[in-house]
Tab-separated table of C-alpha atoms and ligand atoms in Angstrom:
chain	number	residue	atom	x	y	z
A	152	MET	CA	-87.168	36.088	-114.468
A	153	ASN	CA	-89.342	39.393	-114.720
A	154	GLU	CA	-89.287	40.113	-111.067
A	155	LYS	CA	-87.876	43.625	-110.275
A	156	ARG	CA	-84.041	43.180	-108.250
A	157	LYS	CA	-83.512	44.984	-105.585
A	158	ILE	CA	-80.789	47.658	-105.764
A	159	ILE	CA	-77.584	48.106	-104.143
A	160	LEU	CA	-75.357	50.671	-104.295
A	161	SER	CA	-71.610	51.392	-103.467
A	162	GLY	CA	-69.057	53.334	-103.252
A	163	ILE	CA	-65.608	53.345	-102.324
A	164	GLN	CA	-62.910	57.243	-102.881
A	165	PRO	CA	-59.739	56.901	-105.012
A	166	SER	CA	-57.715	58.345	-102.299
A	167	GLY	CA	-55.145	55.563	-102.651
A	168	ILE	CA	-54.797	51.779	-103.246
A	169	PHE	CA	-57.681	50.164	-101.367
A	170	THR	CA	-56.562	48.282	-97.899
A	171	ILE	CA	-57.509	44.793	-97.262
A	172	GLY	CA	-60.105	46.639	-94.309
A	173	GLN	CA	-62.186	48.245	-97.166
A	174	LEU	CA	-62.251	44.732	-98.692
A	175	MET	CA	-62.742	42.518	-96.271
A	176	GLY	CA	-65.449	45.348	-94.389
A	177	ALA	CA	-67.351	46.787	-98.097
A	178	VAL	CA	-65.668	44.958	-101.472
A	179	ASN	CA	-65.824	41.634	-100.799
A	180	ASN	CA	-69.984	42.101	-99.750
A	181	TRP	CA	-70.170	44.080	-103.318
A	182	VAL	CA	-68.837	40.745	-104.732
A	183	SER	CA	-70.959	38.060	-103.730
A	184	MET	CA	-74.236	40.376	-104.018
A	185	GLN	CA	-74.446	41.574	-107.446
A	186	GLN	CA	-75.051	37.652	-108.220
A	187	GLU	CA	-78.485	38.686	-106.880
A	188	TYR	CA	-79.330	42.185	-106.557
A	189	GLU	CA	-78.539	45.178	-109.832
A	190	SER	CA	-75.221	47.023	-107.646
A	191	PHE	CA	-74.117	50.588	-108.178
A	192	PHE	CA	-70.328	51.108	-107.417
A	193	MET	CA	-68.668	53.263	-107.118
A	194	VAL	CA	-65.677	56.212	-107.273
A	195	ALA	CA	-66.469	58.351	-105.254
A	196	ASP	CA	-64.514	61.540	-106.404
A	197	MET	CA	-66.550	63.760	-105.073
A	198	HIS	CA	-66.300	63.132	-101.709
A	199	THR	CA	-61.956	62.374	-101.424
A	200	ILE	CA	-61.516	66.404	-102.320
A	201	THR	CA	-63.223	67.511	-99.050
A	202	VAL	CA	-59.229	66.732	-99.062
A	203	ARG	CA	-56.386	68.539	-100.805
A	204	GLN	CA	-55.344	66.379	-103.618
A	205	LYS	CA	-53.220	66.592	-105.504
A	206	PRO	CA	-54.848	67.014	-109.540
A	207	ALA	CA	-52.858	64.097	-110.772
A	208	ASP	CA	-52.667	61.816	-108.330
A	209	LEU	CA	-56.636	62.376	-108.004
A	210	ARG	CA	-56.525	61.274	-111.861
A	211	GLN	CA	-54.637	57.581	-111.386
A	212	HIS	CA	-56.067	56.749	-108.127
A	213	THR	CA	-59.260	57.501	-110.037
A	214	LEU	CA	-57.934	53.944	-113.117
A	215	ASP	CA	-56.675	52.518	-110.315
A	216	SER	CA	-59.117	52.058	-108.273
A	217	VAL	CA	-61.784	51.201	-111.169
A	218	ALA	CA	-58.825	48.293	-111.455
A	219	LEU	CA	-59.105	47.360	-108.085
A	220	PHE	CA	-63.066	47.181	-108.276
A	221	LEU	CA	-62.146	44.928	-110.959
A	222	ALA	CA	-59.231	42.691	-109.732
A	223	CYS	CA	-61.521	41.640	-106.303
A	224	GLY	CA	-64.153	39.990	-108.575
A	225	ILE	CA	-66.505	43.239	-109.770
A	226	ASP	CA	-67.953	42.088	-112.985
A	227	PRO	CA	-69.370	44.779	-114.936
A	228	GLU	CA	-71.059	42.411	-117.248
A	229	LYS	CA	-73.622	42.157	-113.795
A	230	SER	CA	-72.977	45.720	-112.541
A	231	THR	CA	-72.641	49.666	-112.669
A	232	ILE	CA	-69.101	50.957	-111.906
A	233	PHE	CA	-69.110	54.300	-112.386
A	234	VAL	CA	-67.365	57.781	-111.209
A	235	GLN	CA	-69.159	59.632	-109.250
A	236	SER	CA	-68.559	63.316	-110.769
A	237	HIS	CA	-69.564	61.885	-114.661
A	238	VAL	CA	-73.059	62.357	-112.958
A	239	PRO	CA	-73.984	66.081	-112.418
A	240	ALA	CA	-77.333	64.741	-109.730
A	241	HIS	CA	-75.287	63.727	-106.526
A	242	ALA	CA	-74.412	67.832	-106.391
A	243	MET	CA	-77.684	68.515	-107.881
A	244	LEU	CA	-79.962	66.611	-105.168
A	245	THR	CA	-77.124	67.141	-102.589
A	246	TRP	CA	-78.031	71.033	-102.269
A	247	VAL	CA	-81.707	70.164	-101.867
A	248	MET	CA	-80.528	67.585	-99.434
A	249	ASN	CA	-78.590	70.158	-97.490
A	250	SER	CA	-81.625	72.597	-96.759
A	251	PHE	CA	-83.195	68.893	-95.286
A	252	THR	CA	-79.985	68.447	-92.242
A	253	GLY	CA	-79.284	70.416	-89.714
A	254	MET	CA	-75.393	72.022	-88.526
A	255	GLY	CA	-75.799	69.491	-85.290
A	256	GLU	CA	-76.989	66.888	-87.737
A	257	CYS	CA	-73.884	67.261	-89.233
A	258	GLY	CA	-71.419	67.912	-87.013
A	259	ARG	CA	-72.496	64.872	-84.699
A	260	MET	CA	-70.997	62.789	-87.739
A	261	THR	CA	-67.476	60.423	-86.218
A	262	GLN	CA	-66.242	60.745	-89.519
A	263	PHE	CA	-66.824	64.718	-89.323
A	264	LYS	CA	-64.433	64.771	-85.644
A	265	ASP	CA	-62.150	62.754	-86.632
A	266	LYS	CA	-61.180	63.750	-90.663
A	267	SER	CA	-61.569	67.037	-88.647
A	268	ALA	CA	-58.993	66.866	-86.390
A	269	LYS	CA	-56.455	65.407	-89.435
A	270	ASN	CA	-57.401	67.785	-91.774
A	271	GLU	CA	-56.816	70.882	-89.013
A	272	ASP	CA	-55.983	73.645	-91.845
A	273	ASN	CA	-59.078	73.164	-93.722
A	274	ILE	CA	-61.908	72.190	-92.264
A	275	ASN	CA	-64.207	72.696	-95.308
A	276	ILE	CA	-68.007	72.514	-95.937
A	277	GLY	CA	-67.446	69.551	-97.884
A	278	LEU	CA	-65.964	66.950	-94.930
A	279	PHE	CA	-69.032	68.960	-93.185
A	280	SER	CA	-72.079	68.292	-95.690
A	281	TYR	CA	-70.685	64.344	-96.354
A	282	PRO	CA	-72.919	62.510	-94.931
A	283	VAL	CA	-75.431	64.479	-97.134
A	284	LEU	CA	-74.030	64.086	-100.155
A	285	MET	CA	-73.166	60.549	-98.791
A	286	ALA	CA	-77.193	59.982	-99.180
A	287	CYS	CA	-78.166	61.248	-102.019
A	288	ASP	CA	-75.556	59.342	-104.021
A	289	ILE	CA	-77.391	55.947	-102.671
A	290	LEU	CA	-81.496	57.596	-102.495
A	291	LEU	CA	-80.746	58.454	-106.217
A	292	TYR	CA	-79.896	54.993	-107.395
A	293	GLY	CA	-83.410	53.508	-104.995
A	294	ALA	CA	-80.934	50.905	-103.187
A	295	ASP	CA	-82.612	48.930	-101.449
A	296	VAL	CA	-78.846	48.170	-99.832
A	297	VAL	CA	-76.037	49.161	-99.384
A	298	PRO	CA	-73.136	46.885	-98.315
A	299	VAL	CA	-70.689	48.958	-96.248
A	300	GLY	CA	-67.938	48.749	-92.929
A	301	GLU	CA	-69.245	49.389	-89.689
A	302	ASP	CA	-67.297	53.114	-89.541
A	303	GLN	CA	-70.180	53.392	-92.277
A	304	ARG	CA	-73.197	52.622	-89.631
A	305	GLN	CA	-73.816	56.821	-87.977
A	306	HIS	CA	-73.636	58.015	-91.988
A	307	LEU	CA	-76.573	55.251	-93.036
A	308	GLU	CA	-78.680	56.038	-90.452
A	309	LEU	CA	-78.807	60.223	-91.677
A	310	THR	CA	-79.581	58.741	-94.618
A	311	ARG	CA	-82.440	57.282	-93.342
A	312	LYS	CA	-83.328	60.197	-90.895
A	313	LEU	CA	-83.633	62.409	-94.457
A	314	ALA	CA	-84.838	60.479	-96.886
A	315	ILE	CA	-88.354	59.731	-93.998
A	316	ARG	CA	-88.164	63.277	-93.374
A	317	PHE	CA	-88.100	64.708	-96.784
A	318	ASN	CA	-91.037	62.022	-97.398
A	319	HIS	CA	-93.133	62.784	-94.897
A	320	HIS	CA	-92.230	67.038	-95.835
A	321	TYR	CA	-93.239	65.847	-99.792
A	322	SER	CA	-94.586	62.568	-100.878
A	323	ASP	CA	-93.196	58.929	-100.406
A	324	THR	CA	-90.158	59.843	-102.883
A	325	PHE	CA	-86.941	57.975	-101.439
A	326	LYS	CA	-86.798	54.202	-101.000
A	327	ILE	CA	-85.544	54.050	-97.077
A	328	PRO	CA	-82.258	52.648	-96.865
A	329	GLU	CA	-80.661	49.033	-95.022
A	330	PRO	CA	-76.949	48.934	-94.698
A	331	VAL	CA	-75.730	45.562	-94.481
A	332	ILE	CA	-72.619	44.753	-92.220
A	333	PRO	CA	-70.531	41.336	-92.312
A	334	LYS	CA	-70.562	39.739	-89.262
A	335	TYR	CA	-66.485	39.265	-89.106
A	336	GLY	CA	-64.115	42.317	-90.330
A	337	ALA	CA	-67.165	45.230	-90.212
A	338	ARG	CA	-63.772	47.005	-89.013
A	339	ILE	CA	-60.047	45.837	-89.372
A	340	MET	CA	-58.034	47.477	-87.363
A	341	SER	CA	-54.404	48.862	-87.507
A	342	LEU	CA	-52.186	46.878	-87.031
A	343	GLN	CA	-50.188	49.372	-84.957
A	344	ASP	CA	-52.738	50.703	-82.880
A	345	PRO	CA	-55.455	47.671	-83.241
A	346	THR	CA	-57.843	50.639	-81.433
A	347	SER	CA	-58.270	52.276	-83.993
A	348	LYS	CA	-59.498	51.853	-87.820
A	349	MET	CA	-56.918	49.766	-89.798
A	350	SER	CA	-56.739	53.859	-92.509
A	351	LYS	CA	-54.719	53.841	-95.430
A	352	SER	CA	-53.496	57.495	-94.989
A	353	ASP	CA	-52.130	56.363	-91.352
A	354	GLU	CA	-48.633	57.711	-91.932
A	355	ASN	CA	-47.263	54.516	-90.061
A	356	GLN	CA	-47.325	52.242	-92.945
A	357	ASN	CA	-47.448	49.440	-90.693
A	358	ALA	CA	-50.306	49.982	-89.788
A	359	VAL	CA	-52.356	48.905	-93.082
A	360	ILE	CA	-51.935	45.809	-95.937
A	361	TYR	CA	-52.686	47.120	-99.173
A	362	LEU	CA	-53.734	45.480	-102.115
A	363	ASN	CA	-51.034	45.388	-104.386
A	364	ASP	CA	-48.939	45.259	-101.083
A	365	SER	CA	-46.383	41.825	-102.247
A	366	ASP	CA	-46.096	38.184	-100.162
A	367	GLU	CA	-42.700	40.125	-98.301
A	368	VAL	CA	-43.572	43.313	-96.239
A	369	ILE	CA	-47.778	41.394	-96.024
A	370	LYS	CA	-45.311	38.418	-94.003
A	371	LYS	CA	-43.167	41.164	-92.366
A	372	LYS	CA	-46.101	43.818	-90.675
A	373	ILE	CA	-48.410	41.018	-89.753
A	374	LYS	CA	-45.071	39.729	-87.507
A	375	ARG	CA	-44.289	43.245	-86.713
A	376	ALA	CA	-48.186	43.856	-84.802
A	377	VAL	CA	-48.877	45.216	-82.075
A	378	SER	CA	-50.351	42.118	-79.853
A	379	ASP	CA	-50.495	41.288	-76.229
A	380	SER	CA	-48.615	40.376	-73.433
A	381	GLY	CA	-50.656	38.053	-72.454
A	382	GLU	CA	-50.485	34.588	-74.638
A	383	GLY	CA	-53.328	32.098	-75.613
A	384	ILE	CA	-55.550	32.444	-79.546
A	385	ILE	CA	-58.489	33.886	-77.589
A	386	PHE	CA	-60.827	36.247	-79.795
A	387	ALA	CA	-61.608	38.509	-76.600
A	388	ASP	CA	-62.346	42.481	-76.780
A	389	ASP	CA	-58.997	42.675	-74.571
A	390	LYS	CA	-57.478	41.570	-76.656
A	391	ALA	CA	-57.539	43.603	-79.417
A	392	GLY	CA	-54.724	42.697	-81.401
A	393	ILE	CA	-55.035	38.789	-81.242
A	394	LYS	CA	-58.915	39.194	-81.773
A	395	ASN	CA	-58.348	41.403	-85.304
A	396	LEU	CA	-54.768	38.730	-86.904
A	397	MET	CA	-57.741	35.883	-85.681
A	398	THR	CA	-60.226	38.211	-87.795
A	399	LEU	CA	-58.263	38.333	-90.387
A	400	TYR	CA	-56.826	34.342	-90.826
A	401	SER	CA	-61.038	33.592	-90.404
A	402	ILE	CA	-61.709	35.529	-93.662
A	403	THR	CA	-58.524	34.757	-95.979
A	404	LYS	CA	-59.195	31.234	-95.018
A	405	ASN	CA	-62.477	30.393	-95.313
A	406	ILE	CA	-63.023	29.114	-91.368
A	407	SER	CA	-64.941	30.559	-88.541
A	408	ILE	CA	-63.844	32.052	-85.419
A	409	LYS	CA	-64.319	28.588	-83.195
A	410	GLU	CA	-62.209	26.770	-86.544
A	411	VAL	CA	-59.310	29.350	-85.837
A	412	GLU	CA	-59.008	28.978	-81.593
A	413	LYS	CA	-59.053	25.237	-82.325
A	414	GLU	CA	-56.601	25.548	-84.377
A	415	PHE	CA	-54.073	27.649	-82.336
A	416	GLU	CA	-54.914	26.557	-79.350
A	417	SER	CA	-51.821	25.653	-78.458
A	418	ALA	CA	-50.183	28.189	-80.056
A	419	ARG	CA	-47.482	30.948	-79.699
A	420	TYR	CA	-47.966	34.589	-80.682
A	421	GLY	CA	-44.896	34.746	-82.798
A	422	ASP	CA	-46.671	31.217	-84.573
A	423	PHE	CA	-49.386	33.080	-85.588
A	424	LYS	CA	-48.521	35.487	-87.047
A	425	ILE	CA	-47.033	33.634	-89.389
A	426	ALA	CA	-49.778	31.856	-90.275
A	427	VAL	CA	-51.284	34.682	-90.303
A	428	GLY	CA	-48.865	36.442	-92.630
A	429	ASN	CA	-49.010	33.500	-95.042
A	430	SER	CA	-52.219	32.903	-94.767
A	431	VAL	CA	-53.369	36.786	-95.859
A	432	ALA	CA	-50.732	36.857	-98.487
A	433	GLU	CA	-52.184	33.678	-100.252
A	434	TYR	CA	-55.166	36.100	-100.381
A	435	ILE	CA	-53.740	39.291	-101.559
A	436	ALA	CA	-51.233	37.664	-104.257
A	437	PRO	CA	-54.374	37.014	-107.010
A	438	ILE	CA	-55.550	39.603	-106.593
A	439	ARG	CA	-52.387	42.039	-106.551
A	440	GLU	CA	-51.546	39.772	-109.711
A	441	LYS	CA	-54.639	41.317	-111.848
A	442	PHE	CA	-54.871	44.771	-111.131
A	443	GLU	CA	-51.198	44.711	-111.977
A	444	GLU	CA	-52.256	43.186	-115.213
A	445	ILE	CA	-55.553	45.078	-115.874
A	446	LYS	CA	-53.911	48.950	-115.297
A	447	LYS	CA	-51.835	48.525	-117.910
A	448	ASP	CA	-54.553	48.984	-119.951
A	449	LYS	CA	-55.201	51.979	-119.491
A	450	LYS	CA	-57.645	52.649	-122.220
A	451	TYR	CA	-59.920	49.491	-121.650
A	452	LEU	CA	-60.176	51.612	-117.674
A	453	GLU	CA	-61.243	54.636	-119.059
B	245	AQP	N1	-60.370	49.667	-91.919
B	245	AQP	C1	-62.224	48.909	-91.839
B	245	AQP	N2	-61.836	47.794	-91.876
B	245	AQP	C2	-63.990	47.805	-92.467
B	245	AQP	N3	-64.657	48.495	-93.096
B	245	AQP	C3	-63.479	49.443	-93.754
B	245	AQP	N4	-63.790	50.138	-95.384
B	245	AQP	C4	-62.725	51.237	-94.737
B	245	AQP	N5	-61.493	50.828	-93.901
B	245	AQP	C5	-62.267	49.719	-93.544
B	245	AQP	C6	-65.251	50.290	-95.635
B	245	AQP	O1	-64.796	50.641	-96.622
B	245	AQP	C7	-65.544	50.990	-97.419
B	245	AQP	C8	-65.221	52.300	-97.720
B	245	AQP	O2	-64.222	53.353	-97.265
B	245	AQP	P1	-64.002	55.098	-98.116
B	245	AQP	O3	-64.068	54.919	-99.183
B	245	AQP	O4	-64.715	55.827	-97.501
B	245	AQP	O5	-62.874	54.970	-96.800
B	245	AQP	P2	-62.490	55.779	-95.537
B	245	AQP	O6	-63.633	54.863	-94.881
B	245	AQP	O7	-62.820	56.346	-95.468
B	245	AQP	O8	-60.957	54.920	-95.593
B	245	AQP	P3	-59.790	54.526	-95.336
B	245	AQP	O9	-59.318	53.915	-95.566
B	245	AQP	O10	-59.798	54.807	-93.336
B	245	AQP	O11	-59.060	56.153	-96.233
B	245	AQP	P4	-58.832	57.042	-95.655
B	245	AQP	O12	-57.501	57.292	-94.039
B	245	AQP	O13	-58.296	58.275	-96.409
B	245	AQP	O14	-60.000	58.361	-94.255
B	245	AQP	C9	-66.712	51.376	-96.518
B	245	AQP	O15	-67.608	51.228	-96.896
B	245	AQP	C10	-65.931	51.454	-95.759
B	245	AQP	O16	-66.817	51.568	-94.539
């Protein structure tokens, strides 16, 4: 039993109620991996302030994030849950690592380009060096693996590059981490534009399923989800909307994509969407109920 367990670290920004994308892309893996790994899960508030925040909202979202971690199945007896800004070493190492990072390396990051386009009036240095902070989050804890969604793959590659560079210049200081990205659910798409990632800050609320959405709201959003003018429940890249709904069904029912195809072989889109709506609502309901329950106990969360 003395064998040293491998370490995982991952985080989520407290910028609102989590989406089903964050659950399927990241948190579900956290829950299963915490059994085996020494686990650190972080409320990444320093990342969140790269976009303007209202202080009261940020405080509330930080507590909500902890409540959501617990509601999704993170066990505080097994895992360490912490708030990033409570550990000054994150900022301290970031200053060091900023001096090892090229301007071009940060400028190439897709997330920086996307977030700059969304926040044209506030393209700040924090937003630019966000991936350096993320690299330091991971390297500080000596994480072996980092469970994340597909959109974070590029940041993980930079983390590895910076660690290797630092180790090469000095001594073997940092462990080189590996990403863990789920086979399905690594990129849950917007319900209204299935060619782009489901994001909690989407202006169109019908595009996003939040973990506190009611059964009725979930069913309605999925009924209205954009599909295509064709037919057939087929998992194909040219059927992005249907592919996304099939992913949601497969994960919420815990069956394979092949089984989904078989179950809906001769179904029409409308009937399929009703089935997906029911399945997703059933999957989210216990999380929502647990979240509402835990949220009442602010003292415990603090
Ligand atoms: N749609 C998604 N599908 C799969 N995984 C996702 N993740 C986020 N969205 C999806 C994964 O969730 C983890 C935490 O992400 P984050 O806190 O960095 O949030 P984000 O990616 O910035 O999320 P949003 O919803 O896009 O927020 P806004 O709209 O505020 O920018 C990561 O592991 C991420 O891969």
